[in-house]
Amino acid sequence: MSKGKLFIVSGPSGSGKDTILQGVFKKHPEIKLSISSITRAMRVGEVEGEKYHFISRDEFEELLKNDMLLEHNVFVGNYYGTPKAPVEECLNAGGDMILEIDVNGAAQVREKMPDAISIFIMPPSFEVLKNRLSGRGTETEEVVEQRMTAALGEIARAKEYDYIVINDQLDVAIDDLLSIILSERLRINRQKQIIDEVLEKC
Amino acid sequence: MSKGKLFIVSGPSGSGKDTILQGVFKKHPEIKLSISSITRAMRVGEVEGEKYHFISRDEFEELLKNDMLLEHNVFVGNYYGTPKAPVEECLNAGGDMILEIDVNGAAQVREKMPDAISIFIMPPSFEVLKNRLSGRGTETEEVVEQRMTAALGEIARAKEYDYIVINDQLDVAIDDLLSIILSERLRINRQKQIIDEVLEKC
């Protein structure tokens, strides 16, 4: 069986990345999402193993020490990381997997898995981004400014990615992301079997 | 404006390549088909400039001499070739173009335009191929054998291609080919403008 493919999906807050991914998994439930391991406390409504594995600092540092992470990051004093084993298991079983990580994590994964395909989700314009980050107008100008600075810092690194999906219309953006994933399944290295099968019968 | 992309589509007789391409152009009429120049006589029902430009041997040899062809072939004493200029014009204007050519032509184009993406259309099995090539049972066994040999000779070279599309269900095959073409439009080199536009506003 040919191996599956790893897809890195990044995009700033305000890009609509989460909603696009929900649409992708709804249409193609066979595509798996990697579950991050994190050390921050579980919040109300969160479920262990759904989006995150909640582990202790000691457990995380053990993973780090044993080189069992594809990427990791520290954010507000907590560790965030992607365990290597589940990703490798999924790909070896022929499945496709998405890592939803930021620009720093993406750079780390690219080093370790150069075959990974990376996709950056963009807001369609500066104005739309600002609008989305302002929320319902309940945020202070300072908070909006901070969010914009962080988002623009990520967008400045979008050129490190293989593909850009612009989230102007949600359904188009979902189909765009799917076309990138599905076309990878048609690559020659995943299709050699059918050629051999037809030729064997001669 | 970023350049368009060239797609080479090949597939043996019996692969259903023509029907798939019709479906692709119907859904995305902005994708252009390259028109071959050929020296054989026009057949009943054929229209100049629709699928072929009908030119004289002298005209064809003039194109050859001046290196104005991307690829060419001789078949039953007639020349077949792809003029370079219309392809370059289309790509320079940002348009995507499909070349429907055989495995020999594809190899020539890959040498001259290494950025071209090549796609091979496969029948789903040996049995289906044989069935399709037998036509309505009106062909002699010898003719069917000849067609099978030619088809299998092409399939043996399918591994030279970037992608394989299996024509089992027509609508799936059309969407597969489209996902390859459309995902190329999302590549970073064709999307840099949107990043610059958003960042410029800061």
Coordinates of N, CA, C and O in Angstrom, one line a residue, chain A residues 117 122-127 129 152-153 155-166 176-180 182-189 191-192 194-199 201-202, chain B residues 117 122-127 129 152-153 155-166 176-180 182-189 191-192 194-199 201-202:
Chain A
I117 N 3.0 18.7 2.6 CA 2.5 19.7 1.7 C 2.0 20.8 2.6 O 1.2 20.5 3.5
M122 N -5.6 32.4 3.8 CA -5.5 33.9 3.8 C -6.9 34.5 3.9 O -7.8 34.0 3.2
P123 N -7.0 35.6 4.6 CA -8.2 36.4 4.5 C -8.2 37.1 3.1 O -7.1 37.3 2.6
P124 N -9.3 37.4 2.5 CA -9.3 38.0 1.1 C -8.7 39.4 1.1 O -8.3 39.8 0.0
S125 N -8.7 40.1 2.2 CA -8.2 41.5 2.1 C -7.9 42.0 3.5 O -8.3 41.4 4.5
F126 N -7.1 43.0 3.6 CA -6.7 43.7 4.9 C -8.0 44.1 5.6 O -8.1 43.9 6.8
E127 N -9.0 44.7 4.9 CA -10.2 45.2 5.5 C -11.0 44.0 6.1 O -11.5 44.2 7.2
L129 N -9.9 41.2 7.1 CA -9.2 40.7 8.3 C -9.4 41.5 9.5 O -9.8 41.1 10.6
L152 N -0.7 39.8 10.8 CA 0.2 40.2 9.7 C 1.5 39.6 9.8 O 2.2 39.4 8.8
G153 N 2.0 39.3 11.0 CA 3.3 38.7 11.2 C 3.2 37.3 10.6 O 4.2 36.8 10.0
I155 N 1.1 36.3 8.1 CA 0.9 36.5 6.7 C 2.2 36.8 6.0 O 2.5 36.4 4.9
A156 N 3.1 37.5 6.7 CA 4.4 37.9 6.1 C 5.2 36.6 5.9 O 6.2 36.6 5.1
R157 N 4.9 35.5 6.5 CA 5.6 34.2 6.3 C 4.8 33.3 5.4 O 5.2 32.1 5.2
A158 N 3.7 33.7 4.8 CA 2.9 32.9 3.9 C 3.7 32.3 2.7 O 3.4 31.3 2.2
K159 N 4.7 33.1 2.3 CA 5.5 32.6 1.1 C 6.3 31.4 1.4 O 6.9 30.8 0.4
E160 N 6.4 31.0 2.6 CA 7.1 29.7 2.9 C 6.3 28.5 2.6 O 6.7 27.4 2.6
Y161 N 5.0 28.7 2.2 CA 4.0 27.6 2.0 C 4.0 27.2 0.5 O 4.4 28.0 -0.3
D162 N 3.5 26.0 0.3 CA 3.3 25.5 -1.1 C 2.1 26.0 -1.8 O 2.1 26.3 -3.0
Y163 N 1.1 26.2 -1.0 CA -0.2 26.7 -1.6 C -0.8 27.8 -0.7 O -0.6 27.8 0.5
I164 N -1.6 28.6 -1.3 CA -2.4 29.6 -0.6 C -3.9 29.4 -1.0 O -4.2 29.4 -2.1
V165 N -4.7 29.3 0.1 CA -6.1 29.3 -0.1 C -6.7 30.6 0.4 O -6.5 30.9 1.6
I166 N -7.5 31.3 -0.4 CA -8.0 32.6 0.0 C -9.5 32.3 0.5 O -10.3 31.8 -0.3
D176 N -11.3 24.3 -2.5 CA -9.9 24.5 -2.9 C -9.0 23.7 -2.0 O -8.1 23.0 -2.6
L177 N -9.2 23.7 -0.7 CA -8.4 22.9 0.2 C -8.5 21.4 -0.2 O -7.5 20.6 -0.3
L178 N -9.7 20.9 -0.5 CA -9.9 19.5 -0.8 C -9.3 19.2 -2.2 O -8.7 18.1 -2.3
S179 N -9.3 20.1 -3.1 CA -8.7 19.8 -4.4 C -7.1 19.6 -4.3 O -6.5 18.8 -4.9
I180 N -6.5 20.3 -3.3 CA -5.1 20.1 -3.1 C -4.9 18.8 -2.5 O -4.0 18.0 -2.9
L182 N -6.9 16.0 -2.5 CA -7.4 14.9 -3.4 C -6.5 14.8 -4.6 O -6.2 13.6 -5.0
S183 N -5.9 15.9 -5.1 CA -5.0 15.7 -6.3 C -3.8 15.0 -5.9 O -3.2 14.3 -6.7
E184 N -3.3 15.1 -4.6 CA -2.1 14.4 -4.2 C -2.3 12.9 -4.2 O -1.4 12.2 -4.4
R185 N -3.6 12.5 -4.1 CA -3.9 11.0 -4.2 C -3.7 10.5 -5.6 O -3.6 9.3 -5.8
L186 N -3.7 11.4 -6.6 CA -3.6 11.0 -8.0 C -2.2 11.0 -8.4 O -1.9 10.6 -9.6
R187 N -1.2 11.3 -7.6 CA 0.2 11.4 -8.0 C 0.6 10.0 -8.3 O 0.2 9.0 -7.7
I188 N 1.6 9.9 -9.2 CA 2.0 8.6 -9.8 C 2.5 7.7 -8.7 O 2.2 6.5 -8.7
N189 N 3.1 8.2 -7.6 CA 3.7 7.2 -6.6 C 2.5 6.6 -5.8 O 2.8 5.5 -5.2
Q191 N -0.3 5.7 -7.4 CA -1.2 5.0 -8.4 C -0.5 3.9 -9.2 O -1.0 3.4 -10.1
K192 N 0.8 3.6 -8.8 CA 1.5 2.6 -9.6 C 0.9 1.3 -9.6 O 1.0 0.6 -10.7
I194 N -2.3 0.3 -10.0 CA -3.2 0.1 -11.1 C -2.6 -0.1 -12.4 O -3.0 -1.0 -13.2
I195 N -1.4 0.5 -12.6 CA -0.7 0.3 -13.9 C -0.2 -1.1 -13.9 O -0.4 -1.8 -14.9
D196 N 0.4 -1.5 -12.8 CA 0.9 -2.9 -12.8 C -0.2 -3.9 -12.9 O 0.0 -4.9 -13.6
E197 N -1.3 -3.7 -12.3 CA -2.5 -4.6 -12.4 C -2.9 -4.8 -13.8 O -3.2 -5.9 -14.3
V198 N -3.0 -3.7 -14.6 CA -3.5 -3.8 -16.0 C -2.4 -4.5 -16.8 O -2.8 -5.4 -17.6
L199 N -1.2 -4.2 -16.6 CA -0.1 -4.8 -17.4 C 0.1 -6.2 -17.1 O 0.4 -7.0 -18.0
K201 N -2.0 -8.5 -16.6 CA -2.9 -9.4 -17.3 C -2.6 -9.8 -18.7 O -3.2 -10.6 -19.3
C202 N -1.6 -9.0 -19.3 CA -1.2 -9.2 -20.7 C -0.9 -10.7 -21.0 O -0.1 -11.3 -20.3
Chain B
I117 N 2.8 19.9 -16.4 CA 2.2 18.9 -15.5 C 1.6 17.8 -16.4 O 0.8 18.1 -17.3
M122 N -6.1 6.4 -17.3 CA -6.1 4.9 -17.3 C -7.5 4.3 -17.4 O -8.4 4.8 -16.7
P123 N -7.7 3.2 -18.1 CA -8.9 2.4 -17.9 C -8.8 1.8 -16.6 O -7.7 1.5 -16.1
P124 N -9.9 1.4 -15.9 CA -9.9 0.9 -14.6 C -9.4 -0.6 -14.5 O -8.9 -1.0 -13.4
S125 N -9.4 -1.3 -15.6 CA -8.9 -2.7 -15.6 C -8.6 -3.1 -17.0 O -9.0 -2.5 -18.0
F126 N -7.8 -4.2 -17.1 CA -7.5 -4.9 -18.4 C -8.8 -5.3 -19.1 O -9.0 -5.1 -20.3
E127 N -9.8 -5.8 -18.3 CA -11.0 -6.3 -18.9 C -11.9 -5.2 -19.5 O -12.4 -5.3 -20.6
L129 N -10.7 -2.3 -20.5 CA -10.0 -1.8 -21.7 C -10.3 -2.7 -22.9 O -10.7 -2.2 -24.0
L152 N -1.6 -1.1 -24.5 CA -0.7 -1.6 -23.4 C 0.7 -1.0 -23.6 O 1.3 -0.7 -22.6
G153 N 1.1 -0.7 -24.8 CA 2.4 0.0 -25.0 C 2.4 1.4 -24.4 O 3.4 1.8 -23.8
I155 N 0.3 2.3 -21.9 CA 0.2 2.2 -20.4 C 1.5 1.8 -19.8 O 1.8 2.3 -18.6
A156 N 2.4 1.1 -20.5 CA 3.7 0.7 -20.0 C 4.5 2.0 -19.7 O 5.5 1.9 -18.9
R157 N 4.2 3.1 -20.3 CA 4.9 4.3 -20.1 C 4.2 5.3 -19.2 O 4.6 6.5 -19.1
A158 N 3.1 4.9 -18.6 CA 2.3 5.7 -17.7 C 3.2 6.3 -16.5 O 2.9 7.3 -16.0
K159 N 4.2 5.5 -16.1 CA 5.0 5.9 -15.0 C 5.9 7.2 -15.2 O 6.4 7.7 -14.3
E160 N 5.9 7.6 -16.5 CA 6.6 8.8 -16.8 C 5.8 10.1 -16.4 O 6.3 11.2 -16.5
Y161 N 4.5 9.8 -16.1 CA 3.6 11.0 -15.8 C 3.6 11.4 -14.3 O 4.0 10.6 -13.5
D162 N 3.2 12.6 -14.1 CA 3.1 13.1 -12.7 C 1.9 12.6 -12.0 O 1.9 12.3 -10.8
Y163 N 0.7 12.4 -12.7 CA -0.5 12.0 -12.1 C -1.2 10.9 -13.0 O -1.0 10.9 -14.2
I164 N -1.9 10.1 -12.3 CA -2.8 9.1 -13.0 C -4.2 9.3 -12.6 O -4.5 9.4 -11.4
V165 N -5.1 9.4 -13.6 CA -6.5 9.5 -13.4 C -7.1 8.2 -13.9 O -7.0 7.9 -15.1
I166 N -7.9 7.5 -13.1 CA -8.5 6.3 -13.5 C -9.9 6.5 -13.9 O -10.7 7.1 -13.1
D176 N -11.5 14.6 -10.9 CA -10.1 14.3 -10.6 C -9.2 15.2 -11.4 O -8.3 15.8 -10.9
L177 N -9.5 15.2 -12.7 CA -8.6 16.0 -13.6 C -8.7 17.4 -13.3 O -7.7 18.2 -13.2
L178 N -9.9 17.9 -13.0 CA -10.1 19.3 -12.6 C -9.4 19.6 -11.3 O -8.8 20.7 -11.2
S179 N -9.4 18.7 -10.3 CA -8.7 19.0 -9.0 C -7.2 19.2 -9.2 O -6.6 20.0 -8.6
I180 N -6.7 18.4 -10.2 CA -5.2 18.6 -10.5 C -5.0 20.0 -11.1 O -4.1 20.7 -10.7
L182 N -7.0 22.8 -11.0 CA -7.4 23.9 -10.1 C -6.4 24.0 -9.0 O -6.1 25.2 -8.5
S183 N -5.9 22.9 -8.4 CA -5.0 23.1 -7.3 C -3.7 23.7 -7.7 O -3.1 24.4 -6.9
E184 N -3.3 23.6 -9.0 CA -2.1 24.3 -9.5 C -2.3 25.8 -9.4 O -1.3 26.5 -9.3
R185 N -3.5 26.3 -9.5 CA -3.8 27.7 -9.4 C -3.6 28.2 -8.0 O -3.5 29.5 -7.8
L186 N -3.6 27.4 -7.0 CA -3.4 27.8 -5.6 C -2.0 27.8 -5.2 O -1.7 28.1 -4.1
R187 N -1.1 27.3 -6.1 CA 0.3 27.3 -5.7 C 0.9 28.7 -5.4 O 0.4 29.7 -6.0
I188 N 1.8 28.7 -4.5 CA 2.3 30.0 -4.0 C 2.8 31.0 -5.1 O 2.5 32.2 -5.0
N189 N 3.4 30.4 -6.2 CA 3.9 31.4 -7.2 C 2.7 32.1 -8.0 O 3.0 33.1 -8.6
Q191 N 0.0 33.0 -6.3 CA -0.9 33.7 -5.3 C -0.1 34.7 -4.5 O -0.6 35.3 -3.6
K192 N 1.1 35.0 -4.9 CA 1.9 36.0 -4.2 C 1.3 37.4 -4.1 O 1.4 38.1 -3.1
I194 N -1.8 38.3 -3.6 CA -2.8 38.6 -2.6 C -2.0 38.8 -1.2 O -2.4 39.7 -0.4
I195 N -0.9 38.1 -1.0 CA -0.1 38.4 0.2 C 0.4 39.8 0.2 O 0.3 40.5 1.2
D196 N 1.0 40.2 -0.9 CA 1.5 41.6 -1.0 C 0.4 42.6 -0.8 O 0.6 43.6 -0.1
E197 N -0.7 42.3 -1.4 CA -1.8 43.3 -1.3 C -2.3 43.5 0.2 O -2.5 44.6 0.6
V198 N -2.4 42.4 0.9 CA -2.8 42.5 2.3 C -1.7 43.2 3.2 O -2.0 44.1 4.0
L199 N -0.4 42.8 2.9 CA 0.6 43.4 3.7 C 0.9 44.9 3.4 O 1.3 45.7 4.3
K201 N -1.2 47.2 3.0 CA -2.1 48.1 3.7 C -1.7 48.5 5.1 O -2.3 49.3 5.7
C202 N -0.7 47.7 5.6 CA -0.3 47.9 7.0 C 0.1 49.4 7.3 O 0.8 49.9 6.6

